[in-house]
Every structure is written in structure tokens, then in C-alpha cells.
Amino acid sequence: MRGNKRSRNIIIVLFLLPALIFLVVFMFYPFIMNFINSFYKSDGFLESTFIGLDNYRRLLKDDTIKIAVKNTYEIMLYVCVFEVGIAIILACMVDSITKGQKFFRTVYFFPIVISATAIGMMFKLVYSYDVGLLNSIMEALGQERRNWITVKSAVKMVSIPIVWQYIGFYFIIILTAIKQIPKELYESAHLDGINGFTKTIYITLPLIRNVIITCLILAINGVLKVFDMVLVITEGGPLNKSQILGLYMYKKAFADNTFGYAATISVLIVVLGLLTIFIVNKIFKKDTITY
């Protein structure tokens, strides 16, 4: 009996080993090398000089990185509130209908299969001053054309496609979680006179709380990795007002050839990501609800 259990554990470990090796080779090792590179002045090719903490001192004095951090957290707020929030509302609404659920699942999930670059191009055209959809609508309504991407509005305008693309992803996750709730709970609630909005607030949302937290963590991680959509729509402008961490790191590495400093920014991204997720877990930490 004990021999069978040991053999089964060995087989499980052997199956887990390839994934572990993959993670070590393609994630942990590159991150360690990246951390080491953050102490070097490097162009990524021939020049590589050890400079100690100079990149980190530069990071503290860099005004653009402060704007990028602020914008990244602003987009993170929009994503948590609107992306996950709208996904919850849509999932609750679709779950309450008896026909057409497959149709709505397909329609809402569709933006996920489109590349971020393509969506960025689409919204760049939508915001365009000369041929943009928004200005065409303004003209049709008898209003003057306007610049939609300004110093004040740039972050909000790039946030719209970022939020829009992944609503369907979280919608599917949350809808699946709602489907796992036993119907008997809803039937008992119905007998007690609890229906509609009250049912959602007091039964559905508490029972899928862990799934919502997971969605928030995924959304936060997703924002820290965004750069292509912002690159296509605004390139971080105007005046760096839509600059975000992922895009700034990309520019420092591949436009300015300052790989050492880009490595320092990537370390900052990882630290901020871990810190933010830790805070989210602390805020929403409660006893797990089972049913």
C-alpha cells in the first residue's frame, strides 16, 4: 500500500517536472539575469559596465517614471472598476435569461481573439481628427470636430480599449462561477421572498467572491503588461501624459538602447505588481465561503 503511494507520488513529480523546468528556464532565470543587468550600464550588445545602484538612483529622479507609475495605477483603477465590474453585471444579467446565453457568450468573448495591436489601430482610427468615427458623429450632430486625445484626456482614452478588450474574458470566468452555485440556494431564497437585485447582492456575489478576487488580480497583472495598445494609439504622448510602465520600459530598451535602465524599470514593475496583489489579498481576505 505504502509502495503504491510512493510510486504514484514519483509519477506525479515526473509529470510536474517538465513544467517546473520550463518555468525555471524561461521565467526565473531571465528574471534573475534581468535583476543582475539592472546594476549595469548596457546597450544590450557590446557595452556592459557595472555601475552599482546608479540605475536605481536615476529611477528615483526620473520624472517620466513618476508619470508612468501614476498612469499605470490610474488604468489599473479603471480596469478593476469597469472591466471586472461590467463583467459581473453582464454575467448576472446573462445568467438570468433562459435563451440566447450562447450568443452573448460568443459576442462578449469575441474581442479577446483580436490582437491588442489591431484593437489599438481600430481605436486610433476612431479617435482620428480627420477621418475618425467620433468626429464623424459629432459632425452629423452639428457639432465641431475636436481632438479626442489631449494632455488631460490621453490616459482615459487609452484606457477605453484596454478595458473593453478583456471584459468578455472576465465575463466568462464569472458566469462559469455563477453556474456552479447550487439552484437549491436560489429556490430557498425565492421561498423567502429574495429575488432579483437582492438575490445578486446577498447570494450570488458573496458566493463568487474568491473568483472576483482572482479576476481583480489577473486584471492588475494584465495592466502591468500592457504596452502595445498604448504604443499604437498615443506612443505615450502627448508630452508623456499617457506614458505607462510597460511602454516606457520598451522604449528605454529598444528605442534608447539603455537595456540596463530598462531592466531596472522591469524590476520596479515586478515589485509594484507583487505589492499591489499583496494589498488586494489583504483587503479582501475573509473566510472562504463553501456550499
mmCIF file of C-alpha atoms in Angstrom:
data_model
loop_
_atom_site.group_PDB
_atom_site.id
_atom_site.type_symbol
_atom_site.label_atom_id
_atom_site.label_comp_id
_atom_site.label_asym_id
_atom_site.label_seq_id
_atom_site.Cartn_x
_atom_site.Cartn_y
_atom_site.Cartn_z
ATOM 1 C CA MET A 1 0.000 0.000 0.000
ATOM 2 C CA ARG A 2 2.781 2.402 1.027
ATOM 3 C CA GLY A 3 4.816 1.305 -2.025
ATOM 4 C CA ASN A 4 1.912 2.102 -4.353
ATOM 5 C CA LYS A 5 1.520 5.554 -2.795
ATOM 6 C CA ARG A 6 5.241 6.256 -3.199
ATOM 7 C CA SER A 7 5.176 5.113 -6.847
ATOM 8 C CA ARG A 8 2.168 7.331 -7.504
ATOM 9 C CA ASN A 9 3.948 10.348 -5.959
ATOM 10 C CA ILE A 10 7.045 9.698 -8.093
ATOM 11 C CA ILE A 11 4.888 9.553 -11.242
ATOM 12 C CA ILE A 12 3.149 12.836 -10.289
ATOM 13 C CA VAL A 13 6.523 14.523 -9.669
ATOM 14 C CA LEU A 14 7.800 13.282 -13.052
ATOM 15 C CA PHE A 15 4.773 14.818 -14.763
ATOM 16 C CA LEU A 16 5.264 18.112 -12.873
ATOM 17 C CA LEU A 17 8.994 18.268 -13.609
ATOM 18 C CA PRO A 18 8.804 19.480 -17.275
ATOM 19 C CA ALA A 19 6.577 22.420 -16.301
ATOM 20 C CA LEU A 20 8.937 23.272 -13.424
ATOM 21 C CA ILE A 21 11.996 23.164 -15.712
ATOM 22 C CA PHE A 22 10.140 25.344 -18.231
ATOM 23 C CA LEU A 23 9.355 27.933 -15.541
ATOM 24 C CA VAL A 24 12.930 27.948 -14.233
ATOM 25 C CA VAL A 25 14.482 28.297 -17.710
ATOM 26 C CA PHE A 26 12.062 30.793 -19.250
ATOM 27 C CA MET A 27 10.879 32.807 -16.227
ATOM 28 C CA PHE A 28 13.028 32.610 -13.097
ATOM 29 C CA TYR A 29 16.416 32.534 -14.855
ATOM 30 C CA PRO A 30 15.581 35.516 -17.153
ATOM 31 C CA PHE A 31 14.261 37.464 -14.161
ATOM 32 C CA ILE A 32 17.463 36.821 -12.172
ATOM 33 C CA MET A 33 19.580 37.845 -15.177
ATOM 34 C CA ASN A 34 17.378 40.920 -15.621
ATOM 35 C CA PHE A 35 17.880 41.843 -11.956
ATOM 36 C CA ILE A 36 21.671 41.491 -12.385
ATOM 37 C CA ASN A 37 21.552 43.639 -15.560
ATOM 38 C CA SER A 38 19.826 46.411 -13.593
ATOM 39 C CA PHE A 39 23.228 47.071 -11.969
ATOM 40 C CA TYR A 40 24.933 47.560 -15.348
ATOM 41 C CA LYS A 41 25.069 50.283 -17.965
ATOM 42 C CA SER A 42 24.324 48.198 -21.033
ATOM 43 C CA ASP A 43 23.289 48.787 -24.638
ATOM 44 C CA GLY A 44 22.239 45.145 -24.937
ATOM 45 C CA PHE A 45 25.092 44.261 -27.284
ATOM 46 C CA LEU A 46 28.743 45.202 -26.677
ATOM 47 C CA GLU A 47 28.748 47.744 -23.845
ATOM 48 C CA SER A 48 28.208 46.420 -20.347
ATOM 49 C CA THR A 49 29.709 48.309 -17.401
ATOM 50 C CA PHE A 50 28.949 47.690 -13.734
ATOM 51 C CA ILE A 51 27.558 50.915 -12.212
ATOM 52 C CA GLY A 52 26.136 49.668 -8.911
ATOM 53 C CA LEU A 53 22.925 51.441 -7.876
ATOM 54 C CA ASP A 54 23.173 54.275 -10.435
ATOM 55 C CA ASN A 55 20.183 52.958 -12.429
ATOM 56 C CA TYR A 56 18.070 52.922 -9.259
ATOM 57 C CA ARG A 57 19.208 56.472 -8.364
ATOM 58 C CA ARG A 58 18.258 57.532 -11.901
ATOM 59 C CA LEU A 59 14.881 55.846 -11.432
ATOM 60 C CA LEU A 60 14.150 57.948 -8.334
ATOM 61 C CA LYS A 61 14.985 61.185 -10.198
ATOM 62 C CA ASP A 62 13.166 60.292 -13.425
ATOM 63 C CA ASP A 63 10.053 62.483 -13.791
ATOM 64 C CA THR A 64 8.691 60.319 -16.636
ATOM 65 C CA ILE A 65 8.716 57.191 -14.480
ATOM 66 C CA LYS A 66 6.583 59.037 -11.913
ATOM 67 C CA ILE A 67 4.054 59.865 -14.636
ATOM 68 C CA ALA A 68 4.183 56.253 -15.876
ATOM 69 C CA VAL A 69 3.538 54.850 -12.375
ATOM 70 C CA LYS A 70 0.632 57.264 -11.835
ATOM 71 C CA ASN A 71 -0.902 56.443 -15.232
ATOM 72 C CA THR A 72 -0.440 52.694 -14.734
ATOM 73 C CA TYR A 73 -2.287 52.822 -11.407
ATOM 74 C CA GLU A 74 -4.991 55.045 -12.911
ATOM 75 C CA ILE A 75 -5.582 52.475 -15.677
ATOM 76 C CA MET A 76 -5.473 49.746 -13.023
ATOM 77 C CA LEU A 77 -8.295 51.525 -11.192
ATOM 78 C CA TYR A 78 -10.384 51.762 -14.374
ATOM 79 C CA VAL A 79 -9.743 48.087 -15.131
ATOM 80 C CA CYS A 80 -10.741 46.906 -11.648
ATOM 81 C CA VAL A 81 -13.857 49.079 -11.501
ATOM 82 C CA PHE A 82 -15.129 48.948 -15.073
ATOM 83 C CA GLU A 83 -13.598 45.803 -16.630
ATOM 84 C CA VAL A 84 -14.379 43.453 -13.747
ATOM 85 C CA GLY A 85 -17.442 45.478 -12.665
ATOM 86 C CA ILE A 86 -19.108 45.390 -16.086
ATOM 87 C CA ALA A 87 -18.175 41.698 -16.422
ATOM 88 C CA ILE A 88 -20.012 40.971 -13.135
ATOM 89 C CA ILE A 89 -23.097 42.897 -14.269
ATOM 90 C CA LEU A 90 -23.162 41.205 -17.677
ATOM 91 C CA ALA A 91 -22.638 37.741 -16.164
ATOM 92 C CA CYS A 92 -25.512 38.232 -13.686
ATOM 93 C CA MET A 93 -27.791 39.509 -16.465
ATOM 94 C CA VAL A 94 -26.924 36.705 -18.914
ATOM 95 C CA ASP A 95 -27.343 34.084 -16.164
ATOM 96 C CA SER A 96 -30.865 35.347 -15.517
ATOM 97 C CA ILE A 97 -32.059 34.816 -19.092
ATOM 98 C CA THR A 98 -33.202 31.423 -20.346
ATOM 99 C CA LYS A 99 -32.497 31.830 -24.080
ATOM 100 C CA GLY A 100 -29.583 33.314 -26.012
ATOM 101 C CA GLN A 101 -26.832 32.683 -23.440
ATOM 102 C CA LYS A 102 -24.523 31.090 -26.039
ATOM 103 C CA PHE A 103 -24.991 34.081 -28.330
ATOM 104 C CA PHE A 104 -24.000 36.582 -25.629
ATOM 105 C CA ARG A 105 -21.050 34.430 -24.544
ATOM 106 C CA THR A 106 -19.702 34.437 -28.096
ATOM 107 C CA VAL A 107 -20.310 38.146 -28.699
ATOM 108 C CA TYR A 108 -18.780 39.322 -25.432
ATOM 109 C CA PHE A 109 -15.795 36.973 -25.715
ATOM 110 C CA PHE A 110 -15.015 37.960 -29.319
ATOM 111 C CA PRO A 111 -12.688 40.965 -28.552
ATOM 112 C CA ILE A 112 -10.307 38.573 -26.754
ATOM 113 C CA VAL A 113 -9.351 36.839 -30.001
ATOM 114 C CA ILE A 114 -8.359 40.142 -31.645
ATOM 115 C CA SER A 115 -4.755 41.197 -31.127
ATOM 116 C CA ALA A 116 -4.075 44.251 -28.968
ATOM 117 C CA THR A 117 -2.275 45.894 -31.894
ATOM 118 C CA ALA A 118 -5.327 45.524 -34.152
ATOM 119 C CA ILE A 119 -7.603 46.960 -31.456
ATOM 120 C CA GLY A 120 -5.127 49.805 -30.966
ATOM 121 C CA MET A 121 -5.241 50.580 -34.709
ATOM 122 C CA MET A 122 -9.040 50.459 -34.662
ATOM 123 C CA PHE A 123 -9.310 52.931 -31.765
ATOM 124 C CA LYS A 124 -6.624 55.165 -33.292
ATOM 125 C CA LEU A 125 -8.926 55.495 -36.303
ATOM 126 C CA VAL A 126 -11.947 56.037 -34.047
ATOM 127 C CA TYR A 127 -10.142 58.933 -32.293
ATOM 128 C CA SER A 128 -8.677 60.382 -35.522
ATOM 129 C CA TYR A 129 -9.347 64.105 -36.039
ATOM 130 C CA ASP A 130 -9.791 63.944 -39.837
ATOM 131 C CA VAL A 131 -11.424 60.563 -40.528
ATOM 132 C CA GLY A 132 -12.374 59.360 -37.052
ATOM 133 C CA LEU A 133 -15.722 57.805 -36.193
ATOM 134 C CA LEU A 134 -16.259 60.073 -33.188
ATOM 135 C CA ASN A 135 -15.727 63.281 -35.177
ATOM 136 C CA SER A 136 -17.992 61.972 -37.943
ATOM 137 C CA ILE A 137 -20.740 61.504 -35.349
ATOM 138 C CA MET A 138 -20.035 64.990 -33.943
ATOM 139 C CA GLU A 139 -20.382 66.479 -37.421
ATOM 140 C CA ALA A 140 -23.599 64.555 -38.048
ATOM 141 C CA LEU A 141 -24.955 66.066 -34.819
ATOM 142 C CA GLY A 142 -23.969 69.549 -35.959
ATOM 143 C CA GLN A 143 -21.003 69.818 -33.570
ATOM 144 C CA GLU A 144 -17.411 70.832 -34.353
ATOM 145 C CA ARG A 145 -14.577 68.344 -34.703
ATOM 146 C CA ARG A 146 -12.296 68.038 -31.695
ATOM 147 C CA ASN A 147 -9.042 66.415 -30.619
ATOM 148 C CA TRP A 148 -10.032 63.443 -28.518
ATOM 149 C CA ILE A 149 -6.526 62.689 -27.270
ATOM 150 C CA THR A 150 -5.270 65.676 -25.301
ATOM 151 C CA VAL A 151 -2.963 66.173 -22.330
ATOM 152 C CA LYS A 152 -5.941 65.835 -19.973
ATOM 153 C CA SER A 153 -7.798 63.018 -21.710
ATOM 154 C CA ALA A 154 -4.965 60.817 -23.046
ATOM 155 C CA VAL A 155 -4.953 58.252 -20.196
ATOM 156 C CA LYS A 156 -8.735 57.910 -20.196
ATOM 157 C CA MET A 157 -8.858 57.473 -23.969
ATOM 158 C CA VAL A 158 -6.241 54.697 -23.996
ATOM 159 C CA SER A 159 -7.991 53.071 -21.036
ATOM 160 C CA ILE A 160 -11.210 52.564 -23.004
ATOM 161 C CA PRO A 161 -9.858 49.888 -25.422
ATOM 162 C CA ILE A 162 -7.824 48.259 -22.630
ATOM 163 C CA VAL A 163 -10.976 47.886 -20.532
ATOM 164 C CA TRP A 164 -13.152 46.892 -23.487
ATOM 165 C CA GLN A 165 -10.912 44.076 -24.742
ATOM 166 C CA TYR A 166 -10.958 41.936 -21.596
ATOM 167 C CA ILE A 167 -14.497 42.422 -20.305
ATOM 168 C CA GLY A 168 -15.530 39.237 -22.144
ATOM 169 C CA PHE A 169 -12.694 37.238 -20.575
ATOM 170 C CA TYR A 170 -13.801 38.039 -17.019
ATOM 171 C CA PHE A 171 -17.443 37.731 -18.057
ATOM 172 C CA ILE A 172 -16.868 34.073 -18.997
ATOM 173 C CA ILE A 173 -14.984 33.322 -15.757
ATOM 174 C CA ILE A 174 -17.655 34.948 -13.562
ATOM 175 C CA LEU A 175 -20.560 33.416 -15.494
ATOM 176 C CA THR A 176 -18.981 29.964 -15.077
ATOM 177 C CA ALA A 177 -18.640 30.598 -11.328
ATOM 178 C CA ILE A 178 -22.290 31.659 -11.075
ATOM 179 C CA LYS A 179 -23.344 28.462 -12.856
ATOM 180 C CA GLN A 180 -21.609 26.425 -10.128
ATOM 181 C CA ILE A 181 -23.904 27.837 -7.405
ATOM 182 C CA PRO A 182 -26.498 25.177 -6.460
ATOM 183 C CA LYS A 183 -30.005 26.011 -7.686
ATOM 184 C CA GLU A 184 -31.387 24.910 -4.304
ATOM 185 C CA LEU A 185 -29.948 28.059 -2.708
ATOM 186 C CA TYR A 186 -31.834 30.259 -5.152
ATOM 187 C CA GLU A 187 -35.021 28.208 -4.685
ATOM 188 C CA SER A 188 -34.788 28.606 -0.891
ATOM 189 C CA ALA A 189 -34.148 32.320 -1.311
ATOM 190 C CA HIS A 190 -37.148 32.586 -3.632
ATOM 191 C CA LEU A 191 -39.369 30.997 -0.967
ATOM 192 C CA ASP A 192 -38.104 33.638 1.492
ATOM 193 C CA GLY A 193 -39.054 36.363 -0.965
ATOM 194 C CA ILE A 194 -35.490 37.177 -2.083
ATOM 195 C CA ASN A 195 -35.318 37.828 -5.830
ATOM 196 C CA GLY A 196 -33.662 39.969 -8.484
ATOM 197 C CA PHE A 197 -31.128 42.549 -7.292
ATOM 198 C CA THR A 198 -31.322 41.440 -3.655
ATOM 199 C CA LYS A 199 -30.548 37.857 -4.678
ATOM 200 C CA THR A 200 -27.452 39.038 -6.534
ATOM 201 C CA ILE A 201 -26.188 41.157 -3.614
ATOM 202 C CA TYR A 202 -26.802 38.668 -0.789
ATOM 203 C CA ILE A 203 -26.301 35.300 -2.503
ATOM 204 C CA THR A 204 -24.501 35.437 -5.846
ATOM 205 C CA LEU A 205 -21.724 37.952 -5.132
ATOM 206 C CA PRO A 206 -20.679 36.533 -1.722
ATOM 207 C CA LEU A 207 -20.528 33.003 -3.165
ATOM 208 C CA ILE A 208 -18.290 34.029 -6.086
ATOM 209 C CA ARG A 209 -16.136 36.395 -4.016
ATOM 210 C CA ASN A 210 -12.967 34.318 -4.470
ATOM 211 C CA VAL A 211 -13.478 34.242 -8.234
ATOM 212 C CA ILE A 212 -13.916 38.037 -8.278
ATOM 213 C CA ILE A 213 -10.661 38.440 -6.308
ATOM 214 C CA THR A 214 -8.900 36.193 -8.822
ATOM 215 C CA CYS A 215 -10.287 38.340 -11.658
ATOM 216 C CA LEU A 216 -9.026 41.510 -9.936
ATOM 217 C CA ILE A 217 -5.544 40.015 -9.544
ATOM 218 C CA LEU A 218 -5.497 38.938 -13.191
ATOM 219 C CA ALA A 219 -6.684 42.397 -14.258
ATOM 220 C CA ILE A 220 -3.968 44.121 -12.202
ATOM 221 C CA ASN A 221 -1.311 41.831 -13.664
ATOM 222 C CA GLY A 222 -2.680 42.497 -17.137
ATOM 223 C CA VAL A 223 -2.293 46.272 -16.791
ATOM 224 C CA LEU A 224 1.352 45.911 -15.759
ATOM 225 C CA LYS A 225 1.992 44.038 -19.033
ATOM 226 C CA VAL A 226 0.171 46.471 -21.339
ATOM 227 C CA PHE A 227 2.315 48.433 -23.764
ATOM 228 C CA ASP A 228 1.374 47.588 -27.381
ATOM 229 C CA MET A 229 -2.083 49.183 -27.375
ATOM 230 C CA VAL A 230 -0.785 52.448 -25.884
ATOM 231 C CA LEU A 231 2.174 52.377 -28.284
ATOM 232 C CA VAL A 232 -0.174 52.190 -31.287
ATOM 233 C CA ILE A 233 -2.710 54.787 -30.094
ATOM 234 C CA THR A 234 -0.562 57.541 -28.497
ATOM 235 C CA GLU A 235 3.057 56.273 -28.231
ATOM 236 C CA GLY A 236 2.887 57.553 -24.662
ATOM 237 C CA GLY A 237 2.053 61.122 -25.723
ATOM 238 C CA PRO A 238 1.170 63.884 -25.805
ATOM 239 C CA LEU A 239 4.067 65.093 -23.607
ATOM 240 C CA ASN A 240 4.339 61.647 -21.981
ATOM 241 C CA LYS A 241 0.891 62.144 -20.440
ATOM 242 C CA SER A 242 -0.240 58.633 -21.445
ATOM 243 C CA GLN A 243 3.097 57.010 -20.639
ATOM 244 C CA ILE A 244 2.823 53.719 -18.751
ATOM 245 C CA LEU A 245 5.441 51.448 -17.189
ATOM 246 C CA GLY A 246 5.393 48.687 -19.816
ATOM 247 C CA LEU A 247 5.713 51.118 -22.722
ATOM 248 C CA TYR A 248 8.406 53.202 -21.003
ATOM 249 C CA MET A 249 10.466 50.070 -20.351
ATOM 250 C CA TYR A 250 10.063 49.029 -24.008
ATOM 251 C CA LYS A 251 11.196 52.464 -25.244
ATOM 252 C CA LYS A 252 14.237 52.536 -22.967
ATOM 253 C CA ALA A 253 15.278 49.064 -24.104
ATOM 254 C CA PHE A 254 14.595 49.128 -27.851
ATOM 255 C CA ALA A 255 14.467 52.827 -28.791
ATOM 256 C CA ASP A 256 17.152 54.298 -26.492
ATOM 257 C CA ASN A 257 19.247 51.091 -26.214
ATOM 258 C CA THR A 258 19.607 51.562 -22.451
ATOM 259 C CA PHE A 259 18.993 47.943 -21.514
ATOM 260 C CA GLY A 260 20.401 48.332 -18.011
ATOM 261 C CA TYR A 261 17.928 51.079 -17.157
ATOM 262 C CA ALA A 262 15.092 49.150 -18.844
ATOM 263 C CA ALA A 263 15.989 46.169 -16.631
ATOM 264 C CA THR A 264 15.680 48.460 -13.592
ATOM 265 C CA ILE A 265 12.198 49.554 -14.725
ATOM 266 C CA SER A 266 11.171 45.915 -15.163
ATOM 267 C CA VAL A 267 12.312 45.170 -11.592
ATOM 268 C CA LEU A 268 10.135 48.094 -10.453
ATOM 269 C CA ILE A 269 7.177 46.624 -12.389
ATOM 270 C CA VAL A 270 7.594 43.248 -10.667
ATOM 271 C CA VAL A 271 7.883 44.848 -7.210
ATOM 272 C CA LEU A 272 4.815 47.054 -7.765
ATOM 273 C CA GLY A 273 2.864 44.066 -9.099
ATOM 274 C CA LEU A 274 3.664 41.873 -6.083
ATOM 275 C CA LEU A 275 2.972 44.734 -3.670
ATOM 276 C CA THR A 276 -0.383 45.567 -5.283
ATOM 277 C CA ILE A 277 -1.511 41.931 -5.314
ATOM 278 C CA PHE A 278 -0.469 41.570 -1.652
ATOM 279 C CA ILE A 279 -2.582 44.623 -0.744
ATOM 280 C CA VAL A 280 -5.585 43.326 -2.734
ATOM 281 C CA ASN A 281 -5.362 39.971 -0.961
ATOM 282 C CA LYS A 282 -5.148 41.716 2.420
ATOM 283 C CA ILE A 283 -8.161 43.929 1.691
ATOM 284 C CA PHE A 284 -10.393 41.087 0.546
ATOM 285 C CA LYS A 285 -9.106 38.460 2.988
ATOM 286 C CA LYS A 286 -12.055 36.701 4.620
ATOM 287 C CA ASP A 287 -13.089 33.176 5.473
ATOM 288 C CA THR A 288 -13.763 31.069 2.407
ATOM 289 C CA ILE A 289 -17.463 30.518 1.737
ATOM 290 C CA THR A 290 -18.375 26.967 0.735
ATOM 291 C CA TYR A 291 -21.634 25.499 -0.482
#
